[in-house]
Coordinates of C-alpha atoms in Angstrom, one line a residue:
X1 CA -26.2 18.2 23.9
X2 CA -25.6 20.7 21.0
X3 CA -24.4 19.6 17.6
X4 CA -21.7 21.7 15.9
X5 CA -22.1 22.8 12.3
X6 CA -20.5 25.2 9.8
X7 CA -17.5 26.0 12.0
X8 CA -13.9 26.8 10.9
X9 CA -10.7 26.2 12.9
X10 CA -10.5 29.9 13.6
X11 CA -13.8 29.8 15.4
X12 CA -12.1 27.8 18.3
X13 CA -10.1 29.7 20.9
X14 CA -6.7 28.1 21.6
X15 CA -7.7 27.4 25.2
X16 CA -10.5 25.2 23.9
X17 CA -10.5 21.7 25.4
X18 CA -11.4 18.7 23.2
X19 CA -12.3 15.4 24.7
X20 CA -11.5 12.5 22.4
X21 CA -13.2 9.1 23.1
X22 CA -11.3 6.1 21.9
X23 CA -7.7 7.3 21.6
X24 CA -6.5 3.6 21.4
X25 CA -8.2 3.4 18.0
X26 CA -6.6 4.7 14.8
X27 CA -8.9 7.6 14.2
X28 CA -9.1 8.7 17.8
X29 CA -5.4 8.5 18.1
X30 CA -4.8 10.7 15.0
X31 CA -7.5 13.2 15.9
X32 CA -6.1 13.8 19.4
X33 CA -2.6 14.3 18.0
X34 CA -3.8 16.7 15.3
X35 CA -5.6 18.9 17.8
X36 CA -2.7 18.9 20.2
X37 CA -0.2 19.8 17.5
X38 CA -2.5 22.8 16.5
X39 CA -2.2 24.2 20.0
X40 CA -5.5 23.1 21.6
X41 CA -6.1 21.4 24.9
X42 CA -6.8 17.7 24.6
X43 CA -8.1 15.0 27.0
X44 CA -8.4 11.4 25.9
X45 CA -10.2 8.3 27.1
X46 CA -10.4 4.7 26.2
X47 CA -11.9 1.5 27.7
X48 CA -8.6 -0.3 27.1
X49 CA -5.9 -0.3 29.7
X50 CA -2.7 1.5 28.7
X51 CA -0.8 -1.9 28.5
X52 CA -3.5 -3.0 26.0
X53 CA -3.6 0.2 24.0
X54 CA -2.6 -0.8 20.5
X55 CA -1.3 2.7 19.4
X56 CA -0.1 4.0 22.8
X57 CA 3.4 4.5 21.4
X58 CA 2.1 7.1 18.9
X59 CA 0.9 9.2 21.8
X60 CA 4.3 9.4 23.5
X61 CA 5.6 13.0 23.6
X62 CA 2.1 14.5 23.5
X63 CA 1.4 16.2 26.8
X64 CA -2.3 15.5 27.5
X65 CA -4.2 13.4 30.0
X66 CA -5.7 10.1 29.0
X67 CA -8.1 8.1 31.1
X68 CA -7.4 4.4 30.4
X69 CA -9.9 1.7 31.3
X70 CA -12.6 4.1 32.3
X71 CA -14.4 7.3 31.3
X72 CA -15.1 9.3 34.5
X73 CA -17.4 12.2 34.8
X74 CA -14.4 14.5 35.1
X75 CA -13.6 13.7 31.5
X76 CA -16.9 15.2 30.3
X77 CA -16.8 18.1 32.8
X78 CA -13.4 19.3 31.7
X79 CA -14.2 19.3 28.0
X80 CA -15.7 22.0 25.8
X81 CA -16.3 19.6 22.9
X82 CA -16.5 15.8 22.7
X83 CA -15.3 13.8 19.7
X84 CA -16.7 10.2 19.9
X85 CA -15.6 7.4 17.6
X86 CA -17.7 6.9 14.5
X87 CA -18.5 3.4 15.7
X88 CA -20.1 4.6 18.9
X89 CA -23.9 4.1 18.7
X90 CA -25.9 7.2 19.5
X91 CA -28.2 5.1 21.8
X92 CA -25.2 3.7 23.8
X93 CA -24.8 4.5 27.5
X94 CA -21.5 6.2 26.7
X95 CA -23.1 8.5 24.1
X96 CA -25.9 9.4 26.5
X97 CA -23.4 10.7 29.0
X98 CA -22.1 13.3 26.6
X99 CA -23.3 16.7 27.8
X100 CA -21.2 19.0 25.6
X101 CA -21.3 19.8 21.8
X102 CA -20.2 16.9 19.6
X103 CA -17.8 16.9 16.7
X104 CA -18.2 13.9 14.5
X105 CA -15.3 12.5 12.4
X106 CA -16.7 14.3 9.4
X107 CA -16.7 17.5 11.3
X108 CA -13.1 17.2 12.2
X109 CA -12.1 16.5 8.6
X110 CA -14.1 19.5 7.4
X111 CA -13.0 22.0 10.1
X112 CA -9.3 21.1 10.4
X113 CA -7.9 21.2 6.9
X114 CA -4.4 20.1 5.8
X115 CA -1.9 23.0 6.1
X116 CA 0.6 21.6 3.6
X117 CA 1.0 20.4 0.0
X118 CA -0.2 16.8 -0.3
X119 CA 1.0 14.2 -2.9
X120 CA -0.7 10.8 -3.3
X121 CA 0.6 7.5 -4.6
X122 CA -1.8 4.8 -5.8
X123 CA -1.9 1.7 -8.0
X124 CA -2.2 -2.1 -7.5
X125 CA 1.4 -2.9 -6.9
X126 CA 4.4 -0.8 -6.0
X127 CA 2.6 1.8 -3.8
X128 CA 4.4 1.0 -0.5
X129 CA 7.9 0.9 -2.1
X130 CA 7.3 4.1 -4.0
X131 CA 5.8 6.0 -1.0
X132 CA 8.5 4.9 1.3
X133 CA 11.3 5.8 -1.1
X134 CA 9.8 9.3 -1.8
X135 CA 9.6 9.9 2.0
X136 CA 13.2 8.8 2.4
X137 CA 14.3 11.3 -0.3
X138 CA 12.3 14.0 1.4
X139 CA 13.9 13.3 4.8
X140 CA 17.4 13.1 3.4
X141 CA 16.9 16.6 2.1
X142 CA 15.5 18.2 5.2
X143 CA 11.8 17.9 4.2
X144 CA 9.6 16.4 6.9
X145 CA 6.7 14.3 5.7
X146 CA 3.8 13.8 8.1
X147 CA 3.6 10.3 9.6
X148 CA 0.7 8.5 11.2
X149 CA 3.2 6.4 13.4
X150 CA 0.5 3.8 14.0
X151 CA 2.5 0.7 14.8
X152 CA 1.7 -2.3 12.6
X153 CA -0.7 -0.3 10.3
X154 CA 0.1 0.3 6.7
X155 CA -2.4 3.1 6.8
X156 CA -3.3 3.4 3.1
X157 CA -7.1 3.2 3.3
X158 CA -10.2 4.3 5.2
X159 CA -9.7 7.6 7.1
X160 CA -6.0 7.2 8.1
X161 CA -4.5 9.0 5.0
X162 CA -7.1 11.8 5.4
X163 CA -6.2 12.4 9.0
X164 CA -2.5 11.8 8.5
X165 CA -2.5 14.7 6.0
X166 CA -3.5 17.0 8.9
X167 CA -0.6 16.0 11.2
X168 CA 2.6 18.1 11.6
X169 CA 5.0 18.1 8.7
X170 CA 6.3 20.0 5.7
X171 CA 4.5 17.9 3.1
X172 CA 2.0 15.0 2.9
X173 CA 3.2 12.0 1.0
X174 CA 0.3 9.5 1.2
X175 CA -0.1 5.9 0.0
X176 CA -3.7 5.7 -1.3
X177 CA -5.1 2.2 -1.2
X178 CA -8.5 0.6 -1.3
X179 CA -10.3 -2.5 -0.2
X180 CA -12.1 -2.4 -3.5
X181 CA -14.8 -0.1 -2.2
X182 CA -16.1 2.5 -4.6
X183 CA -15.7 6.0 -3.3
X184 CA -12.7 5.2 -1.1
X185 CA -9.9 6.5 -3.3
X186 CA -11.9 9.6 -4.4
X187 CA -12.7 10.4 -0.7
X188 CA -9.0 10.3 0.2
X189 CA -7.9 12.5 -2.7
X190 CA -10.7 15.0 -2.1
X191 CA -10.4 15.3 1.6
X192 CA -6.6 15.7 1.6
X193 CA -6.8 18.6 -0.9
X194 CA -4.3 16.6 -2.9
X195 CA -2.3 18.6 -5.4
X196 CA -0.6 15.9 -7.4
X197 CA -0.2 12.1 -7.6
X198 CA 1.5 9.1 -9.0
X199 CA -0.2 5.9 -10.4
X200 CA 2.1 2.9 -10.5
X201 CA -0.1 0.4 -12.4
X202 CA -3.6 -1.0 -12.4
X203 CA -3.9 -4.8 -12.6
X204 CA -6.6 -7.2 -11.5
X205 CA -7.3 -7.2 -7.7
X206 CA -10.3 -7.2 -5.4
X207 CA -12.4 -8.8 -8.1
X208 CA -14.2 -11.0 -5.6
X209 CA -15.8 -7.8 -4.2
X210 CA -16.2 -5.8 -7.4
X211 CA -17.1 -8.3 -10.0
X212 CA -15.0 -7.2 -13.0
X213 CA -11.6 -5.7 -13.7
X214 CA -13.0 -2.5 -15.1
X215 CA -15.1 -2.1 -11.9
X216 CA -11.9 -2.3 -9.9
X217 CA -10.1 0.0 -12.4
X218 CA -12.8 2.6 -12.0
X219 CA -12.2 2.7 -8.3
X220 CA -8.6 3.7 -9.0
X221 CA -10.0 6.1 -11.6
X222 CA -11.5 8.1 -8.8
X223 CA -7.9 9.3 -8.2
X224 CA -7.8 10.7 -11.8
X225 CA -11.2 12.4 -11.4
X226 CA -10.2 14.1 -8.1
X227 CA -6.9 15.3 -9.5
X228 CA -8.4 16.8 -12.7
X229 CA -6.7 20.1 -13.6
X230 CA -3.8 19.2 -11.4
X231 CA -0.7 17.1 -12.1
X232 CA -0.4 13.3 -12.5
X233 CA 2.7 11.1 -13.0
X234 CA 1.7 7.8 -14.6
X235 CA 3.1 4.6 -15.9
X236 CA 2.6 5.1 -19.6
X237 CA 3.2 1.4 -20.2
X238 CA -0.1 0.5 -18.5
X239 CA -3.0 0.6 -21.0
X240 CA -5.6 0.8 -18.2
X241 CA -4.2 4.0 -16.8
X242 CA -3.9 5.6 -20.3
X243 CA -7.4 4.5 -21.1
X244 CA -8.9 5.9 -18.0
X245 CA -7.2 9.3 -18.6
X246 CA -8.9 9.4 -22.0
X247 CA -12.3 8.1 -20.8
X248 CA -12.4 10.5 -17.8
X249 CA -11.3 13.5 -20.0
X250 CA -8.4 14.3 -17.7
X251 CA -7.5 17.9 -18.2
X252 CA -4.4 18.3 -16.0
X253 CA -0.7 17.9 -16.6
X254 CA 0.3 14.3 -17.3
X255 CA 3.9 13.1 -17.1
X256 CA 4.4 9.6 -18.4
X257 CA 7.2 7.2 -17.8
X258 CA 8.3 3.7 -19.0
X259 CA 11.1 1.2 -19.3
X260 CA 12.8 0.3 -22.6
X261 CA 13.2 -3.4 -22.2
X262 CA 12.5 -6.5 -24.3
X263 CA 9.1 -7.9 -23.4
X264 CA 9.2 -11.5 -22.1
X265 CA 5.6 -12.5 -22.1
X266 CA 2.2 -11.7 -23.7
X267 CA -0.7 -10.7 -21.5
X268 CA -4.3 -9.9 -22.1
X269 CA -6.1 -7.0 -20.4
X270 CA -9.6 -5.6 -20.8
X271 CA -9.5 -2.3 -22.5
X272 CA -11.7 0.6 -21.4
X273 CA -13.5 0.3 -24.7
X274 CA -14.6 -3.2 -23.8
X275 CA -12.3 -5.1 -26.1
X276 CA -9.4 -7.2 -25.1
X277 CA -6.0 -5.6 -25.5
X278 CA -2.8 -7.6 -26.0
X279 CA 0.1 -6.4 -24.0
X280 CA 3.7 -7.3 -24.7
X281 CA 4.6 -7.4 -21.1
X282 CA 7.8 -6.1 -19.4
X283 CA 6.1 -6.5 -16.0
X284 CA 2.6 -8.0 -15.5
X285 CA 0.0 -6.0 -17.4
X286 CA 2.5 -3.3 -18.5
X287 CA 4.6 -3.0 -21.7
X288 CA 3.8 -2.3 -25.3
X289 CA 0.1 -2.4 -26.5
X290 CA -2.3 -1.2 -29.2
X291 CA -6.1 -1.3 -29.3
X292 CA -8.2 -0.5 -32.3
X293 CA -10.0 2.1 -30.2
X294 CA -6.8 4.2 -30.4
X295 CA -5.2 3.4 -27.1
X296 CA -1.5 2.6 -27.7
X297 CA 1.8 2.9 -25.9
X298 CA 2.7 6.6 -25.9
X299 CA 6.1 8.3 -26.5
X300 CA 6.8 8.6 -22.7
X301 CA 8.4 11.7 -21.1
X302 CA 10.8 9.7 -19.0
X303 CA 12.3 6.4 -20.3
X304 CA 14.6 4.0 -18.5
X305 CA 17.2 2.3 -20.8
X306 CA 20.2 0.1 -20.5
X307 CA 18.8 -1.7 -17.5
X308 CA 21.4 -3.9 -15.9
X309 CA 19.6 -5.9 -13.1
X310 CA 22.7 -7.7 -12.0
X311 CA 24.4 -4.4 -11.2
X312 CA 21.2 -2.6 -10.3
X313 CA 21.8 0.2 -12.8
X314 CA 19.9 2.0 -15.6
X315 CA 20.0 5.2 -17.6
X316 CA 17.0 7.5 -17.2
X317 CA 16.3 9.9 -20.1
X318 CA 14.5 12.9 -18.7
X319 CA 13.2 15.9 -20.8
X320 CA 16.3 17.8 -19.8
X321 CA 19.2 15.2 -19.5
X322 CA 20.3 11.6 -19.2
X323 CA 20.8 10.3 -15.6
X324 CA 22.8 7.3 -14.5
X325 CA 20.8 5.6 -11.8
X326 CA 22.2 3.2 -9.2
X327 CA 19.7 1.3 -7.1
X328 CA 20.1 -0.8 -4.0
X329 CA 16.9 -2.8 -4.7
X330 CA 16.3 -5.6 -7.2
X331 CA 14.0 -6.2 -10.1
X332 CA 12.6 -4.6 -13.3
X333 CA 9.4 -3.7 -11.4
X334 CA 11.6 -1.6 -9.1
X335 CA 13.0 0.2 -12.2
X336 CA 9.4 1.3 -12.8
X337 CA 8.9 2.3 -9.1
X338 CA 12.2 4.2 -8.9
X339 CA 11.6 6.1 -12.2
X340 CA 8.1 7.2 -11.0
X341 CA 9.6 8.4 -7.7
X342 CA 12.5 10.3 -9.3
X343 CA 9.9 12.3 -11.3
X344 CA 7.8 12.9 -8.1
X345 CA 10.8 14.0 -6.1
X346 CA 11.8 16.4 -8.9
X347 CA 8.3 17.7 -9.8
X348 CA 6.7 17.8 -6.4
X349 CA 9.5 18.2 -3.9
X350 CA 11.4 20.4 -6.4
X351 CA 14.7 18.6 -5.7
X352 CA 17.6 18.5 -8.1
X353 CA 18.4 15.1 -9.7
X354 CA 21.8 14.7 -8.0
X355 CA 20.2 14.9 -4.5
X356 CA 17.5 12.4 -5.5
X357 CA 20.0 9.9 -6.9
X358 CA 22.0 10.0 -3.7
X359 CA 19.0 8.7 -1.7
X360 CA 18.1 6.1 -4.3
X361 CA 21.6 4.6 -4.3
X362 CA 21.3 3.7 -0.5
X363 CA 17.6 2.8 -0.3
X364 CA 17.5 -1.0 0.4
X365 CA 13.8 -1.5 0.2
X366 CA 10.7 -1.9 2.3
X367 CA 10.3 -4.6 4.9
X368 CA 8.5 -7.6 3.4
X369 CA 9.3 -6.8 -0.2
X370 CA 11.9 -9.2 -1.7
X371 CA 13.3 -9.3 1.9
X372 CA 16.1 -11.7 2.7
X373 CA 15.3 -13.0 6.2
X374 CA 17.8 -15.7 7.1
X375 CA 20.2 -18.4 5.8
X376 CA 19.5 -21.8 7.3
X377 CA 21.7 -24.8 6.5
X378 CA 22.9 -23.2 3.3
X379 CA 19.4 -22.2 2.1
X380 CA 18.5 -18.5 1.8
X381 CA 15.0 -17.6 2.8
X382 CA 13.2 -14.6 1.4
X383 CA 9.7 -13.3 2.1
X384 CA 7.6 -11.1 -0.1
X385 CA 4.2 -9.5 0.5
X386 CA 3.0 -10.2 -3.0
X387 CA -0.7 -11.2 -2.7
X388 CA -2.5 -10.6 -6.0
X389 CA -2.0 -12.4 -9.3
X390 CA 0.0 -9.6 -11.0
X391 CA 2.2 -8.9 -8.0
X392 CA 3.0 -12.6 -7.6
X393 CA 3.8 -13.0 -11.3
X394 CA 6.0 -9.9 -11.3
X395 CA 8.0 -10.8 -8.2
X396 CA 8.5 -14.5 -9.0
X397 CA 9.6 -13.6 -12.5
X398 CA 12.2 -11.3 -11.1
X399 CA 13.4 -13.9 -8.6
X400 CA 13.9 -16.3 -11.4
X401 CA 15.8 -13.8 -13.5
X402 CA 18.1 -12.8 -10.6
X403 CA 18.6 -16.1 -8.8
X404 CA 17.5 -19.1 -10.9
X405 CA 15.8 -22.0 -9.2
X406 CA 13.8 -21.5 -6.0
X407 CA 11.1 -23.1 -3.9
X408 CA 7.9 -21.0 -3.3
X409 CA 5.9 -21.3 -0.1
X410 CA 2.4 -20.0 -0.8
X411 CA 0.7 -18.3 2.2
X412 CA -1.7 -16.2 0.0
X413 CA -5.5 -15.9 0.0
X414 CA -6.4 -13.7 -2.9
X415 CA -8.9 -10.9 -2.5
X416 CA -10.2 -11.9 -5.9
X417 CA -11.3 -15.2 -4.5
X418 CA -10.9 -18.6 -6.2
X419 CA -10.1 -17.1 -9.6
X420 CA -7.2 -15.1 -8.1
X421 CA -6.0 -18.0 -6.1
X422 CA -5.8 -20.1 -9.2
X423 CA -4.0 -17.4 -11.2
X424 CA -1.5 -17.1 -8.3
X425 CA -0.9 -20.9 -8.2
X426 CA -0.4 -21.1 -11.9
X427 CA 2.3 -18.3 -11.7
X428 CA 4.0 -20.2 -8.9
X429 CA 4.0 -23.3 -11.1
X430 CA 5.5 -21.4 -14.0
X431 CA 8.4 -19.8 -12.2
X432 CA 9.2 -22.1 -9.3
X433 CA 11.2 -25.4 -9.1
X434 CA 9.2 -26.6 -6.1
X435 CA 5.9 -25.5 -4.6
X436 CA 4.8 -25.8 -0.9
X437 CA 1.2 -24.8 -0.5
X438 CA 0.8 -23.4 3.1
X439 CA -2.5 -21.5 2.8
X440 CA -5.8 -23.3 2.7
X441 CA -6.6 -21.8 -0.6
X442 CA -3.4 -23.0 -2.3
X443 CA -3.8 -26.5 -0.7
X444 CA -7.2 -26.9 -2.2
X445 CA -5.8 -26.0 -5.7
X446 CA -2.8 -28.3 -5.1
X447 CA -5.0 -31.3 -4.5
X448 CA -6.9 -30.7 -7.7
X449 CA -3.6 -30.2 -9.7
X450 CA -2.2 -33.4 -8.3
X451 CA -5.3 -35.4 -9.2
X452 CA -5.2 -34.0 -12.7
X453 CA -1.4 -34.6 -13.3
X454 CA 0.5 -37.1 -11.1
X455 CA 3.8 -35.9 -12.6
X456 CA 3.4 -32.8 -10.4
X457 CA 4.1 -34.9 -7.4
X458 CA 7.8 -34.1 -8.1
X459 CA 7.1 -30.4 -7.8
X460 CA 4.2 -29.9 -5.4
X461 CA 4.8 -30.9 -1.8
X462 CA 1.5 -30.9 0.1
X463 CA 2.4 -31.0 3.8
X464 CA -1.0 -30.9 5.5
X465 CA -4.4 -29.4 5.1
X466 CA -4.9 -26.2 7.1
X467 CA -8.2 -25.3 8.8
X468 CA -7.4 -21.6 8.8
X469 CA -10.1 -19.4 7.5
X470 CA -8.9 -16.5 5.3
X471 CA -8.9 -13.0 6.7
X472 CA -8.5 -10.6 3.8
X473 CA -5.2 -11.6 2.2
X474 CA -4.1 -13.5 5.3
X475 CA -4.3 -17.0 4.1
X476 CA -2.4 -19.0 6.7
X477 CA -1.6 -18.9 10.4
X478 CA 1.8 -19.0 12.1
X479 CA 1.9 -22.8 12.3
X480 CA 1.0 -23.1 8.6
X481 CA 3.9 -20.8 7.7
X482 CA 6.3 -22.6 10.0
X483 CA 5.4 -26.0 8.6
X484 CA 5.6 -24.7 5.0
X485 CA 9.1 -23.3 5.6
X486 CA 10.2 -26.5 7.3
X487 CA 9.1 -28.6 4.3
X488 CA 10.8 -26.2 1.9
X489 CA 14.1 -26.5 3.9
X490 CA 14.0 -30.3 3.2
X491 CA 13.8 -29.9 -0.6
X492 CA 16.8 -29.8 -2.9
X493 CA 16.8 -26.1 -3.7
X494 CA 19.1 -23.5 -2.2
X495 CA 16.6 -20.6 -2.2
X496 CA 13.1 -20.3 -0.6
X497 CA 10.6 -17.6 -1.3
X498 CA 7.6 -17.4 1.0
X499 CA 4.9 -15.2 -0.6
X500 CA 1.9 -13.5 1.0
X501 CA 0.8 -11.5 4.0
X502 CA 1.1 -14.4 6.4
X503 CA 4.7 -15.0 5.3
X504 CA 5.7 -11.4 6.1
X505 CA 3.6 -11.2 9.3
X506 CA 5.1 -14.4 10.8
X507 CA 8.6 -14.1 9.3
X508 CA 10.2 -14.1 12.8
X509 CA 9.5 -17.9 13.1
X510 CA 12.1 -18.4 10.3
X511 CA 14.9 -17.4 12.7
X512 CA 13.7 -20.2 15.0
X513 CA 14.0 -23.0 12.5

């Protein structure tokens, strides 16, 4: 077996045959498709049967052989190079059968570079909505963004965005996430040759893994480091973003945006200088601020004014002109999201404003974000993926502004652990008429709250105690969600909002109630 080093794509003849082991996994699936799209011969294999292959649908339309459920000698004999999954141990029986040069995942990334401009979108909240909307605008105007097409995968972390950028398309528009692991965001930005990006906001998340807010913020700061000397579109109302730009000596073009709206709360964030900074909040963690270290709300380049949430309209003042924007989605947080996307579409996709506004006026949102699922016995049921303290606070505040009273069913398990779970519960208490804790984390907090204050018996309705152990932000199982919605349907409130990953994952059970 011969290892391959220091090769370029041009070193491989077009009749080269690559054997990809593990095409039912995300990385193997993407690698096989990249190589096939670039004109090479591909053979795949996986120990899963085709009926059990999670991402089999993404391989449809690609004309290459796949050995499902087995890896015969013929697979190795027909290949010129073998690409094993990164998880395959080198002392495994499968690896010992490899008798051809090997390309590791890192080799594929190094050799087969993106062939298009790539734009990244990161932040704590709003990434998915912003990415989806920008892609929609591109498609509406005949620009094809590359898509991973991995069913059920958000695909914003690990190696998926990196490989996605190498798939067929006119542009790369990538959601850049993180599980709070240092190096993740920087690796994605670097290995996609990203030429520009958008940062929506940075608010506390993943603190259970990272320890402090600034540790988490610095993971997002990797995005700024890797895009130095390039172009960044940023929420100028977020002191954390503006502070990181200063601390990291960002030397590229910065375009700022914000929303001219009366603040409705006061928040405290840690400043990059180490002091606490008071934020007159328009959305959680963002608004008007001043720190004695010199970080203060800038005169932003794009400002949204005359926001009318009931009619979903606002005026956007650009450096050139005033635009009248009509949205098809709700909430002041989406005014921020839409504004950032308008700038990205104009600056990165080079589209005129009138074409951009046409798409925005018909974009009805992303599945699982303020999504109306059903109406049952006169009660409207929404789900929302909000799963961190800032996201929950922002979304529930908007629901209250738009609709008044509602019952919240909590299915969240915060990635910031008990501190995050408590912050989420307190936000739910602040904005909801009734609360139904459906996740184990929220049920534990509910028990303590009820012990401390018996008057909360009129607002908190604890149905049962779940035995479900959290999995990331998945805080409840299908039965927990079902029981929570059932309890909410029996309360005297015409709107129900089920928040969290479990609520969106198991939303189909709502139709059965």
